[in-house]
Each structure stands twice: as C-alpha cells, then as structure tokens.
mmCIF file of C-alpha atoms and ligand atoms in Angstrom:
data_model
loop_
_atom_site.group_PDB
_atom_site.id
_atom_site.type_symbol
_atom_site.label_atom_id
_atom_site.label_comp_id
_atom_site.label_asym_id
_atom_site.label_seq_id
_atom_site.Cartn_x
_atom_site.Cartn_y
_atom_site.Cartn_z
ATOM 1 C CA UNK A 27 3.211 -7.772 16.148
ATOM 2 C CA UNK A 28 4.285 -5.019 13.786
ATOM 3 C CA UNK A 29 7.851 -4.943 12.573
ATOM 4 C CA UNK A 30 9.833 -1.713 12.505
ATOM 5 C CA UNK A 31 9.992 -0.482 8.922
ATOM 6 C CA UNK A 32 13.206 1.138 7.871
ATOM 7 C CA UNK A 33 12.376 2.313 4.392
ATOM 8 C CA UNK A 34 9.987 4.809 2.872
ATOM 9 C CA UNK A 35 8.794 4.151 -0.666
ATOM 10 C CA UNK A 36 6.677 6.012 -3.170
ATOM 11 C CA UNK A 37 6.175 6.147 -6.911
ATOM 12 C CA UNK A 38 8.165 8.667 -8.930
ATOM 13 C CA UNK A 39 5.670 11.393 -9.789
ATOM 14 C CA UNK A 40 3.535 14.128 -8.160
ATOM 15 C CA UNK A 41 5.280 14.923 -4.833
ATOM 16 C CA UNK A 42 7.787 12.050 -4.693
ATOM 17 C CA UNK A 43 10.855 14.297 -4.566
ATOM 18 C CA UNK A 44 9.528 16.098 -1.511
ATOM 19 C CA UNK A 45 8.351 12.888 0.209
ATOM 20 C CA UNK A 46 11.681 11.115 -0.293
ATOM 21 C CA UNK A 47 13.746 14.151 0.734
ATOM 22 C CA UNK A 48 11.651 14.491 3.886
ATOM 23 C CA UNK A 49 12.080 10.800 4.673
ATOM 24 C CA UNK A 50 15.845 11.028 4.274
ATOM 25 C CA UNK A 51 15.954 14.088 6.521
ATOM 26 C CA UNK A 52 14.227 12.008 9.196
ATOM 27 C CA UNK A 53 16.766 9.217 8.791
ATOM 28 C CA UNK A 54 14.874 6.710 6.659
ATOM 29 C CA UNK A 55 16.255 4.860 3.691
ATOM 30 C CA UNK A 56 14.191 5.619 0.605
ATOM 31 C CA UNK A 57 12.936 3.756 -2.452
ATOM 32 C CA UNK A 58 11.481 5.350 -5.569
ATOM 33 C CA UNK A 59 9.460 3.202 -7.942
ATOM 34 C CA UNK A 60 9.865 4.772 -11.356
ATOM 35 C CA UNK A 61 8.605 4.333 -14.850
ATOM 36 C CA UNK A 62 11.672 3.841 -17.073
ATOM 37 C CA UNK A 63 10.736 6.799 -19.222
ATOM 38 C CA UNK A 64 10.469 9.161 -16.240
ATOM 39 C CA UNK A 65 13.498 8.162 -14.195
ATOM 40 C CA UNK A 66 15.770 11.129 -14.887
ATOM 41 C CA UNK A 67 14.585 13.591 -12.206
ATOM 42 C CA UNK A 68 15.026 10.895 -9.567
ATOM 43 C CA UNK A 69 18.616 10.442 -10.639
ATOM 44 C CA UNK A 70 19.253 14.165 -11.010
ATOM 45 C CA UNK A 71 17.947 14.911 -7.493
ATOM 46 C CA UNK A 72 19.511 12.313 -5.177
ATOM 47 C CA UNK A 73 16.627 11.732 -2.767
ATOM 48 C CA UNK A 74 16.135 8.019 -3.457
ATOM 49 C CA UNK A 75 18.615 5.533 -2.027
ATOM 50 C CA UNK A 76 17.250 2.999 -4.440
ATOM 51 C CA UNK A 77 15.307 3.281 -7.681
ATOM 52 C CA UNK A 78 13.156 0.374 -8.815
ATOM 53 C CA UNK A 79 12.362 0.769 -12.504
ATOM 54 C CA UNK A 80 9.139 -0.582 -13.966
ATOM 55 C CA UNK A 81 7.781 -0.387 -17.508
ATOM 56 C CA UNK A 82 4.510 1.006 -16.220
ATOM 57 C CA UNK A 83 3.085 2.011 -12.842
ATOM 58 C CA UNK A 84 0.436 -0.590 -13.553
ATOM 59 C CA UNK A 85 3.201 -3.128 -12.726
ATOM 60 C CA UNK A 86 3.294 -1.901 -9.137
ATOM 61 C CA UNK A 87 1.718 -5.090 -7.819
ATOM 62 C CA UNK A 88 4.541 -7.132 -9.358
ATOM 63 C CA UNK A 89 7.070 -5.445 -7.094
ATOM 64 C CA UNK A 90 4.914 -5.407 -3.992
ATOM 65 C CA UNK A 91 6.589 -8.511 -2.532
ATOM 66 C CA UNK A 92 9.955 -6.875 -3.000
ATOM 67 C CA UNK A 93 8.765 -3.843 -1.041
ATOM 68 C CA UNK A 94 7.421 -6.005 1.765
ATOM 69 C CA UNK A 95 10.754 -7.827 1.942
ATOM 70 C CA UNK A 96 12.485 -4.486 2.332
ATOM 71 C CA UNK A 97 10.252 -3.386 5.196
ATOM 72 C CA UNK A 98 8.906 -0.508 3.144
ATOM 73 C CA UNK A 99 6.041 1.798 4.018
ATOM 74 C CA UNK A 100 4.396 3.182 0.911
ATOM 75 C CA UNK A 101 3.373 6.845 0.955
ATOM 76 C CA UNK A 102 0.376 7.457 -1.330
ATOM 77 C CA UNK A 103 0.023 10.656 -3.351
ATOM 78 C CA UNK A 104 -2.379 11.837 -6.049
ATOM 79 C CA UNK A 105 -0.662 10.025 -8.929
ATOM 80 C CA UNK A 106 -0.419 6.839 -6.875
ATOM 81 C CA UNK A 107 -4.195 6.795 -6.510
ATOM 82 C CA UNK A 108 -4.694 7.711 -10.174
ATOM 83 C CA UNK A 109 -2.384 4.998 -11.548
ATOM 84 C CA UNK A 110 -3.330 2.163 -9.193
ATOM 85 C CA UNK A 111 -6.995 2.887 -8.621
ATOM 86 C CA UNK A 112 -8.877 2.691 -5.343
ATOM 87 C CA UNK A 113 -9.687 -1.033 -5.578
ATOM 88 C CA UNK A 114 -6.068 -2.118 -6.056
ATOM 89 C CA UNK A 115 -4.873 0.157 -3.280
ATOM 90 C CA UNK A 116 -7.403 -1.354 -0.898
ATOM 91 C CA UNK A 117 -5.934 -4.800 -1.578
ATOM 92 C CA UNK A 118 -2.292 -3.796 -1.059
ATOM 93 C CA UNK A 119 -0.509 -5.844 1.575
ATOM 94 C CA UNK A 120 2.557 -3.637 1.820
ATOM 95 C CA UNK A 121 2.405 -1.148 4.712
ATOM 96 C CA UNK A 122 0.480 1.932 3.611
ATOM 97 C CA UNK A 123 0.655 5.335 5.322
ATOM 98 C CA UNK A 124 -2.813 6.730 6.052
ATOM 99 C CA UNK A 125 -6.200 5.102 6.206
ATOM 100 C CA UNK A 126 -7.546 3.322 3.131
ATOM 101 C CA UNK A 127 -11.093 3.558 4.468
ATOM 102 C CA UNK A 128 -11.279 7.222 3.595
ATOM 103 C CA UNK A 129 -10.531 6.421 -0.081
ATOM 104 C CA UNK A 130 -14.148 5.376 -0.611
ATOM 105 C CA UNK A 131 -15.427 8.611 0.863
ATOM 106 C CA UNK A 132 -13.063 10.626 -1.228
ATOM 107 C CA UNK A 133 -13.613 8.878 -4.566
ATOM 108 C CA UNK A 134 -17.406 8.741 -4.300
ATOM 109 C CA UNK A 135 -18.803 12.209 -4.992
ATOM 110 C CA UNK A 136 -22.003 11.541 -3.053
ATOM 111 C CA UNK A 137 -20.114 10.395 0.034
ATOM 112 C CA UNK A 138 -17.691 13.281 -0.226
ATOM 113 C CA UNK A 139 -20.582 15.694 -0.325
ATOM 114 C CA UNK A 140 -22.200 14.064 2.697
ATOM 115 C CA UNK A 141 -18.922 14.210 4.610
ATOM 116 C CA UNK A 142 -18.243 17.882 3.884
ATOM 117 C CA UNK A 143 -21.784 19.157 4.285
ATOM 118 C CA UNK A 144 -22.099 17.280 7.607
ATOM 119 C CA UNK A 145 -18.934 19.141 8.633
ATOM 120 C CA UNK A 146 -20.779 22.357 7.678
ATOM 121 C CA UNK A 147 -18.424 23.106 4.786
ATOM 122 C CA UNK A 148 -19.931 25.185 2.004
ATOM 123 C CA UNK A 149 -19.900 23.421 -1.376
ATOM 124 C CA UNK A 150 -20.864 24.526 -4.887
ATOM 125 C CA UNK A 151 -24.377 23.717 -6.028
ATOM 126 C CA UNK A 152 -24.567 20.542 -8.153
ATOM 127 C CA UNK A 153 -26.901 20.346 -11.154
ATOM 128 C CA UNK A 154 -28.092 16.762 -11.561
ATOM 129 C CA UNK A 155 -29.343 17.258 -15.123
ATOM 130 C CA UNK A 156 -28.087 19.668 -17.822
ATOM 131 C CA UNK A 157 -31.662 20.974 -18.214
ATOM 132 C CA UNK A 158 -31.420 22.394 -14.681
ATOM 133 C CA UNK A 159 -28.544 24.757 -15.556
ATOM 134 C CA UNK A 160 -29.661 28.275 -14.653
ATOM 135 C CA UNK A 161 -26.303 29.941 -13.950
ATOM 136 C CA UNK A 162 -22.665 29.599 -15.026
ATOM 137 C CA UNK A 163 -21.395 26.066 -14.394
ATOM 138 C CA UNK A 164 -18.101 24.225 -14.645
ATOM 139 C CA UNK A 165 -18.276 20.707 -16.078
ATOM 140 C CA UNK A 166 -15.683 18.323 -14.679
ATOM 141 C CA UNK A 167 -14.782 14.853 -15.823
ATOM 142 C CA UNK A 168 -14.158 12.156 -13.275
ATOM 143 C CA UNK A 169 -10.719 11.412 -11.862
ATOM 144 C CA UNK A 170 -7.975 13.815 -10.909
ATOM 145 C CA UNK A 171 -6.666 14.723 -14.327
ATOM 146 C CA UNK A 172 -5.274 18.083 -13.468
ATOM 147 C CA UNK A 173 -8.288 19.997 -14.734
ATOM 148 C CA UNK A 174 -7.881 18.763 -18.323
ATOM 149 C CA UNK A 175 -10.994 19.033 -20.493
ATOM 150 C CA UNK A 176 -13.090 20.973 -17.962
ATOM 151 C CA UNK A 177 -15.369 23.492 -19.635
ATOM 152 C CA UNK A 178 -17.758 26.276 -18.685
ATOM 153 C CA UNK A 179 -21.378 26.597 -19.778
ATOM 154 C CA UNK A 180 -24.114 29.095 -19.131
ATOM 155 C CA UNK A 181 -27.192 27.208 -20.309
ATOM 156 C CA UNK A 182 -28.378 23.694 -21.248
ATOM 157 C CA UNK A 183 -27.828 24.576 -24.940
ATOM 158 C CA UNK A 184 -24.234 25.599 -24.375
ATOM 159 C CA UNK A 185 -23.664 22.472 -22.280
ATOM 160 C CA UNK A 186 -24.869 20.159 -25.069
ATOM 161 C CA UNK A 187 -22.828 22.012 -27.676
ATOM 162 C CA UNK A 188 -19.644 21.632 -25.641
ATOM 163 C CA UNK A 189 -20.191 18.100 -24.321
ATOM 164 C CA UNK A 190 -20.503 16.959 -27.946
ATOM 165 C CA UNK A 191 -16.749 17.527 -28.180
ATOM 166 C CA UNK A 192 -16.244 14.813 -25.545
ATOM 167 C CA UNK A 193 -18.228 11.895 -26.995
ATOM 168 C CA UNK A 194 -16.503 9.262 -24.834
ATOM 169 C CA UNK A 195 -17.081 10.982 -21.496
ATOM 170 C CA UNK A 196 -20.012 9.634 -19.514
ATOM 171 C CA UNK A 197 -18.874 10.430 -16.004
ATOM 172 C CA UNK A 198 -18.919 14.129 -15.214
ATOM 173 C CA UNK A 199 -20.290 16.547 -12.667
ATOM 174 C CA UNK A 200 -22.000 19.863 -13.388
ATOM 175 C CA UNK A 201 -21.025 22.326 -10.669
ATOM 176 C CA UNK A 202 -21.970 25.914 -10.057
ATOM 177 C CA UNK A 203 -19.082 28.122 -11.197
ATOM 178 C CA UNK A 204 -18.000 29.982 -8.059
ATOM 179 C CA UNK A 205 -16.516 33.437 -8.575
ATOM 180 C CA UNK A 206 -13.631 34.265 -6.248
ATOM 181 C CA UNK A 207 -9.997 33.253 -5.783
ATOM 182 C CA UNK A 208 -8.928 29.599 -5.803
ATOM 183 C CA UNK A 209 -7.155 28.501 -2.620
ATOM 184 C CA UNK A 210 -5.779 25.130 -1.581
ATOM 185 C CA UNK A 211 -5.383 24.698 2.179
ATOM 186 C CA UNK A 212 -2.762 22.159 3.239
ATOM 187 C CA UNK A 213 -3.418 20.506 6.593
ATOM 188 C CA UNK A 214 -1.778 17.794 8.655
ATOM 189 C CA UNK A 215 -3.511 15.916 11.417
ATOM 190 C CA UNK A 216 -1.561 13.481 13.565
ATOM 191 C CA UNK A 217 -3.301 10.823 15.591
ATOM 192 C CA UNK A 218 -0.272 10.660 17.857
ATOM 193 C CA UNK A 219 -0.846 14.096 19.377
ATOM 194 C CA UNK A 220 -4.448 14.619 18.216
ATOM 195 C CA UNK A 221 -3.505 17.983 16.755
ATOM 196 C CA UNK A 222 -4.305 19.744 13.496
ATOM 197 C CA UNK A 223 -1.578 21.801 11.808
ATOM 198 C CA UNK A 224 -1.785 24.240 8.927
ATOM 199 C CA UNK A 225 1.156 23.380 6.683
ATOM 200 C CA UNK A 226 0.596 26.032 4.032
ATOM 201 C CA UNK A 227 -1.520 27.301 1.145
ATOM 202 C CA UNK A 228 -1.112 27.417 -2.600
ATOM 203 C CA UNK A 229 -2.881 28.448 -5.716
ATOM 204 C CA UNK A 230 -2.509 26.777 -9.059
ATOM 205 C CA UNK A 231 -1.035 27.985 -12.286
ATOM 206 C CA UNK A 232 -3.440 26.776 -14.936
ATOM 207 C CA UNK A 233 -3.376 26.937 -18.692
ATOM 208 C CA UNK A 234 -5.046 28.890 -20.094
ATOM 209 C CA UNK A 235 -7.211 30.214 -17.209
ATOM 210 C CA UNK A 236 -4.262 32.131 -15.743
ATOM 211 C CA UNK A 237 -3.393 33.953 -18.922
ATOM 212 C CA UNK A 238 -6.784 34.935 -20.274
ATOM 213 C CA UNK A 239 -6.597 38.240 -18.373
ATOM 214 C CA UNK A 240 -3.691 39.189 -20.654
ATOM 215 C CA UNK A 241 -6.025 39.311 -23.631
ATOM 216 C CA UNK A 242 -8.744 41.948 -23.966
ATOM 217 C CA UNK A 243 -12.312 40.610 -23.797
ATOM 218 C CA UNK A 244 -12.977 41.663 -27.397
ATOM 219 C CA UNK A 245 -9.891 39.735 -28.561
ATOM 220 C CA UNK A 246 -10.951 36.675 -26.566
ATOM 221 C CA UNK A 247 -14.182 36.609 -28.532
ATOM 222 C CA UNK A 248 -12.418 37.186 -31.861
ATOM 223 C CA UNK A 249 -9.959 34.368 -31.155
ATOM 224 C CA UNK A 250 -12.770 32.159 -29.773
ATOM 225 C CA UNK A 251 -10.730 31.373 -26.641
ATOM 226 C CA UNK A 252 -12.294 28.750 -24.373
ATOM 227 C CA UNK A 253 -11.230 28.688 -20.734
ATOM 228 C CA UNK A 254 -9.325 25.567 -19.743
ATOM 229 C CA UNK A 255 -7.834 24.547 -16.398
ATOM 230 C CA UNK A 256 -4.911 22.277 -17.187
ATOM 231 C CA UNK A 257 -2.575 22.469 -14.238
ATOM 232 C CA UNK A 258 1.007 23.434 -14.990
ATOM 233 C CA UNK A 259 2.396 24.303 -11.569
ATOM 234 C CA UNK A 260 1.690 25.598 -8.070
ATOM 235 C CA UNK A 261 2.228 29.035 -6.606
ATOM 236 C CA UNK A 262 2.895 29.579 -2.870
ATOM 237 C CA UNK A 263 0.468 31.748 -0.966
ATOM 238 C CA UNK A 264 -0.091 33.240 2.468
ATOM 239 C CA UNK A 265 -3.546 34.267 3.632
ATOM 240 C CA UNK A 266 -4.691 37.217 5.703
ATOM 241 C CA UNK A 267 -3.733 36.344 9.252
ATOM 242 C CA UNK A 268 -7.262 37.150 10.424
ATOM 243 C CA UNK A 269 -8.531 34.261 8.266
ATOM 244 C CA UNK A 270 -6.414 31.651 10.061
ATOM 245 C CA UNK A 271 -8.951 30.938 12.854
ATOM 246 C CA UNK A 272 -11.529 30.201 10.137
ATOM 247 C CA UNK A 273 -9.239 27.834 8.200
ATOM 248 C CA UNK A 274 -8.282 26.025 11.418
ATOM 249 C CA UNK A 275 -11.938 25.673 12.427
ATOM 250 C CA UNK A 276 -13.069 24.146 9.132
ATOM 251 C CA UNK A 277 -10.078 21.766 9.086
ATOM 252 C CA UNK A 278 -10.943 20.570 12.583
ATOM 253 C CA UNK A 279 -14.572 20.031 11.594
ATOM 254 C CA UNK A 280 -13.547 17.915 8.586
ATOM 255 C CA UNK A 281 -11.357 15.680 10.784
ATOM 256 C CA UNK A 282 -14.010 15.379 13.506
ATOM 257 C CA UNK A 283 -16.685 14.456 10.965
ATOM 258 C CA UNK A 284 -14.421 11.818 9.374
ATOM 259 C CA UNK A 285 -13.967 10.250 12.803
ATOM 260 C CA UNK A 286 -17.722 10.138 13.273
ATOM 261 C CA UNK A 287 -18.374 8.570 9.881
ATOM 262 C CA UNK A 288 -15.672 5.910 9.839
ATOM 263 C CA UNK A 289 -13.193 5.258 12.661
ATOM 264 C CA UNK A 290 -10.318 6.012 12.964
ATOM 265 C CA UNK A 291 -11.079 8.834 10.533
ATOM 266 C CA UNK A 292 -8.778 10.909 8.420
ATOM 267 C CA UNK A 293 -5.155 11.394 9.449
ATOM 268 C CA UNK A 294 -1.908 12.579 7.888
ATOM 269 C CA UNK A 295 -1.872 15.312 5.244
ATOM 270 C CA UNK A 296 -5.051 16.477 3.538
ATOM 271 C CA UNK A 297 -6.198 19.466 1.533
ATOM 272 C CA UNK A 298 -9.379 21.486 1.140
ATOM 273 C CA UNK A 299 -9.591 22.807 -2.390
ATOM 274 C CA UNK A 300 -11.935 25.645 -3.137
ATOM 275 C CA UNK A 301 -12.728 29.207 -3.978
ATOM 276 C CA UNK A 302 -12.738 32.044 -1.445
ATOM 277 C CA UNK A 303 -15.584 34.368 -2.349
ATOM 278 C CA UNK A 304 -15.751 38.053 -1.477
ATOM 279 C CA UNK A 305 -17.574 37.281 1.790
ATOM 280 C CA UNK A 306 -14.363 35.403 2.797
ATOM 281 C CA UNK A 307 -16.019 31.983 2.845
ATOM 282 C CA UNK A 308 -14.280 28.986 1.283
ATOM 283 C CA UNK A 309 -16.568 27.073 -1.073
ATOM 284 C CA UNK A 310 -14.915 23.662 -1.242
ATOM 285 C CA UNK A 311 -15.155 21.753 -4.504
ATOM 286 C CA UNK A 312 -12.898 18.899 -3.447
ATOM 287 C CA UNK A 313 -11.016 17.310 -0.573
ATOM 288 C CA UNK A 314 -7.778 15.383 -1.083
ATOM 289 C CA UNK A 315 -7.153 12.945 1.726
ATOM 290 C CA UNK A 316 -3.400 12.833 1.185
ATOM 291 C CA UNK A 317 -0.408 15.000 0.283
ATOM 292 C CA UNK A 318 -1.139 17.407 -2.574
ATOM 293 C CA UNK A 319 1.331 18.694 -5.180
ATOM 294 C CA UNK A 320 0.615 22.214 -3.924
ATOM 295 C CA UNK A 321 2.953 21.460 -1.000
ATOM 296 C CA UNK A 322 5.878 21.102 -3.431
ATOM 297 C CA UNK A 323 6.959 24.760 -3.270
ATOM 298 C CA UNK A 324 7.692 24.124 0.409
ATOM 299 C CA UNK A 325 10.376 21.403 0.234
ATOM 300 C CA UNK A 326 12.298 23.582 2.638
ATOM 301 C CA UNK A 327 9.293 24.431 4.809
ATOM 302 C CA UNK A 328 6.530 27.024 4.437
ATOM 303 C CA UNK A 329 5.997 30.409 6.134
ATOM 304 C CA UNK A 330 3.691 28.495 8.526
ATOM 305 C CA UNK A 331 5.817 25.428 9.306
ATOM 306 C CA UNK A 332 8.720 27.773 10.012
ATOM 307 C CA UNK A 333 6.689 29.267 12.869
ATOM 308 C CA UNK A 334 6.142 25.888 14.480
ATOM 309 C CA UNK A 335 9.370 24.030 13.750
ATOM 310 C CA UNK A 336 12.913 25.234 14.181
ATOM 311 C CA UNK A 337 13.969 23.262 11.128
ATOM 312 C CA UNK A 338 12.789 23.000 7.517
ATOM 313 C CA UNK A 339 9.541 21.023 7.704
ATOM 314 C CA UNK A 340 7.885 20.039 4.447
ATOM 315 C CA UNK A 341 4.690 18.000 4.393
ATOM 316 C CA UNK A 342 6.803 15.073 3.130
ATOM 317 C CA UNK A 343 9.073 15.388 6.142
ATOM 318 C CA UNK A 344 6.091 15.770 8.482
ATOM 319 C CA UNK A 345 4.798 12.410 7.213
ATOM 320 C CA UNK A 346 8.180 10.787 7.888
ATOM 321 C CA UNK A 347 8.256 12.336 11.361
ATOM 322 C CA UNK A 348 4.794 10.966 12.101
ATOM 323 C CA UNK A 349 6.023 7.492 11.132
ATOM 324 C CA UNK A 350 9.239 7.868 13.119
ATOM 325 C CA UNK A 351 7.402 8.982 16.243
ATOM 326 C CA UNK A 352 4.928 6.139 15.846
ATOM 327 C CA UNK A 353 7.816 3.660 15.653
ATOM 328 C CA UNK A 354 9.466 5.203 18.714
ATOM 329 C CA UNK A 355 6.226 4.960 20.687
ATOM 330 C CA UNK A 356 5.497 1.477 19.415
ATOM 331 C CA UNK A 357 2.253 2.742 17.874
ATOM 332 C CA UNK A 358 2.912 2.140 14.209
ATOM 333 C CA UNK A 359 -0.638 0.887 13.709
ATOM 334 C CA UNK A 360 -1.811 4.463 14.404
ATOM 335 C CA UNK A 361 -0.287 5.756 11.177
ATOM 336 C CA UNK A 362 -0.896 2.794 8.888
ATOM 337 C CA UNK A 363 -4.205 1.769 7.394
HETATM 338 P P1 ADP B 430 -8.613 18.322 -10.458
HETATM 339 O O1 ADP B 430 -9.556 17.508 -9.607
HETATM 340 O O2 ADP B 430 -8.427 17.817 -11.827
HETATM 341 O O3 ADP B 430 -7.345 18.646 -9.739
HETATM 342 P P2 ADP B 430 -10.104 20.614 -9.683
HETATM 343 O O4 ADP B 430 -11.426 20.050 -9.315
HETATM 344 O O5 ADP B 430 -9.188 20.873 -8.561
HETATM 345 O O6 ADP B 430 -9.343 19.720 -10.723
HETATM 346 O O7 ADP B 430 -10.330 21.972 -10.464
HETATM 347 C C1 ADP B 430 -9.365 22.551 -11.354
HETATM 348 C C2 ADP B 430 -9.551 24.062 -11.418
HETATM 349 O O8 ADP B 430 -10.856 24.379 -11.874
HETATM 350 C C3 ADP B 430 -9.421 24.763 -10.079
HETATM 351 O O9 ADP B 430 -8.136 25.159 -9.774
HETATM 352 C C4 ADP B 430 -10.300 25.987 -10.237
HETATM 353 O O10 ADP B 430 -9.569 27.035 -10.863
HETATM 354 C C5 ADP B 430 -11.348 25.531 -11.189
HETATM 355 N N1 ADP B 430 -12.594 25.158 -10.491
HETATM 356 C C6 ADP B 430 -12.945 23.916 -10.066
HETATM 357 N N2 ADP B 430 -14.182 23.913 -9.530
HETATM 358 C C7 ADP B 430 -14.635 25.180 -9.617
HETATM 359 C C8 ADP B 430 -15.862 25.818 -9.236
HETATM 360 N N3 ADP B 430 -16.879 25.122 -8.699
HETATM 361 N N4 ADP B 430 -15.975 27.140 -9.473
HETATM 362 C C9 ADP B 430 -14.968 27.849 -10.046
HETATM 363 N N5 ADP B 430 -13.804 27.298 -10.433
HETATM 364 C C10 ADP B 430 -13.614 25.984 -10.221
#
C-alpha cells in the first residue's frame, strides 16, 4: 500500500526553482538538496521549505533515507540525471516521479534512435566513421553538457584536425549538421487523463553560436572563430499557429511508441529538441524524457498554458498537480516509477 507523500524534493540546479515553486503552489511542502557552494539562490528565492546541504551531489545517496523518512517524492531534472547517473537513479528507493524504464532508452543513442524513428520522427543522419563524412557535421560528446566542446567539420580531414584537440574524448557522435532554426518543444503527458499537452517552446541562447552573426564573415576568418554551442540561457518562443497540429501529432506518436516499446511508457514532462528546416519539418536530434530548463522562462505559465488553465501553470506546477491528482484518486503508482 502506498503512503501519501507530503513533500516534493529535488536537487538545487537546472529547473529546481520552478519545480519547487510549482509544488508550493499546489500545496506541497518542499525540500531542496543543495551543494553548499550553490545554496544562495535557494535562500534568495524562498521556494524551499527546507534546504538540505551536501558537499557534493554525489552524496545524494547518503541522504536518501532522510528523504524517505520525510515522505518525499523526488522530481528528476537534467542535472539530477547528470550528477547521479542512470545506474544510481535506477537503484533509488525514494519515490521518484516518472518512469525509470525510459532512462535506458534515452541514454542509449541506438535505442533512442529506434524509438524516434519507429515513431516516424525525422532525425539527422549519423556517420558511423569519420571517413564517411560527406557533408557538414556536428560532433557531439556524450552526456548533456550544455553543448560544451561540440564542433563542426566538413570533411574527414577537418574532423581529425579538430578531434585532436580533445584527446580524452572517446565517446562522441557525428551527426549531419541540419540547417534551420533550433526549437525545443515542451510537452506534458498525464497517465491520469491520457492526454498530451503542449506546455511551450523555447530556443537556446548559446555562446558563441548566437553572436557569430554580429561579425562579418571575413572577420570571422581573420579572427579564426570556431562555432561553439555552450548554453547560457533560454529564450521563450511561440510557433506559427498552423504548425500546432504537427507538433501535437509528433508528440502523440512519441508517447504511443514509448508505450509499445516498454509499458507503461513515457509520462510527465518531455521535450523534443531539434531543428525546423525550411520545409517546416522538425529534425529531432534529442529527446529529454523529463522537465527541461527551457521551461524556466514560464515560471508564471506560458502563452499556451494560459489558454488551458485559468491560473499560472508552469511545467513544475503541472508535475505537482499530476502528483496531487494521483494522490486524490489513490493512483499514486501511476505517476511514480
Ligand atoms: P546538449 O545535449 O548538450 O544539451 P544538444 O544536443 O541539445 O546539446 O545541442 C546543442 C546545440 O547544438 C543545439 O541547440 C543546436 O544549436 C546545435 N545542434 C545540435 N545538433 C544539431 C544538428 N544535428 N544540426 C544543427 N545544429 C545542431
């Protein structure tokens, strides 16, 4: 028999402010697990009822018992997965929002590709060997590191020249460089009402990719500027209304395919990350099976959630509402995993 959890917990990074604010708005008590050196924002913005300080996020397991004692449900976000790692998360005993089964699909590039292509989502071409490079490619190192270190290459020669600057990197993917505009689509799917919602869209503000246009091409060559994609922030976005049916359709296909591949499938917030080309097709280079930092501009709701809810509804709050409704209906197992 499941107990009724009264607290929402997450680690202090990524989208924690939004998650904790949303949980408080829904009436939960909140806990923020913070690294000592990064505690200030969580004191400045009073969204955590309690702050548990640790020397390092790697110490998370040491406080797990404490969280269980406090009836906490942990909300995972991108940094949570990065700091703990998939294997440790799978072994967590504390209640965890969202299914852990999908973590394998998400972290394994081959599985992710199978999932998305089965859902008929267009993806960039992958070059298995550098010798196969015949068009512009983007080389990405493994793990969500906010785009750091990614580089572009046009030929095998250029690839080898640039990879030499990363002697320790063994795990990378060589992807076709897709020309278009980057778009991140924020979705929410609840198992309680079997409905998909569009929560919003964002684009990223990346250094130096987003400032290269301020320098003339000739000057870029003179200054030997290399494009980099280190994420600095997120910029809110609305899409052409006529594209909404398309974004809804592909979101539904991704959920349906996840249910086919591994029950109960994906639920809660997720994000398709890609490039919209001039034919208005989204080429998806990644799926995040949890809340993304691109939802942070919408702490007070997005232009889309405002159409559906008569109150400020962030993705963080939507998660808390999902949990609250599950508790009320005695179906908590439907939101945990
Ligand atoms: P991370 O996983 O570190 O968050 P992403 O995979 O999201 O990084 O990519 C970071 C940035 O690199 C994107 O915002 C986009 O601008 C660019 N990018 C990634 N993949 C491609 C691609 N296949 N074609 C063109 N640009 C890409």
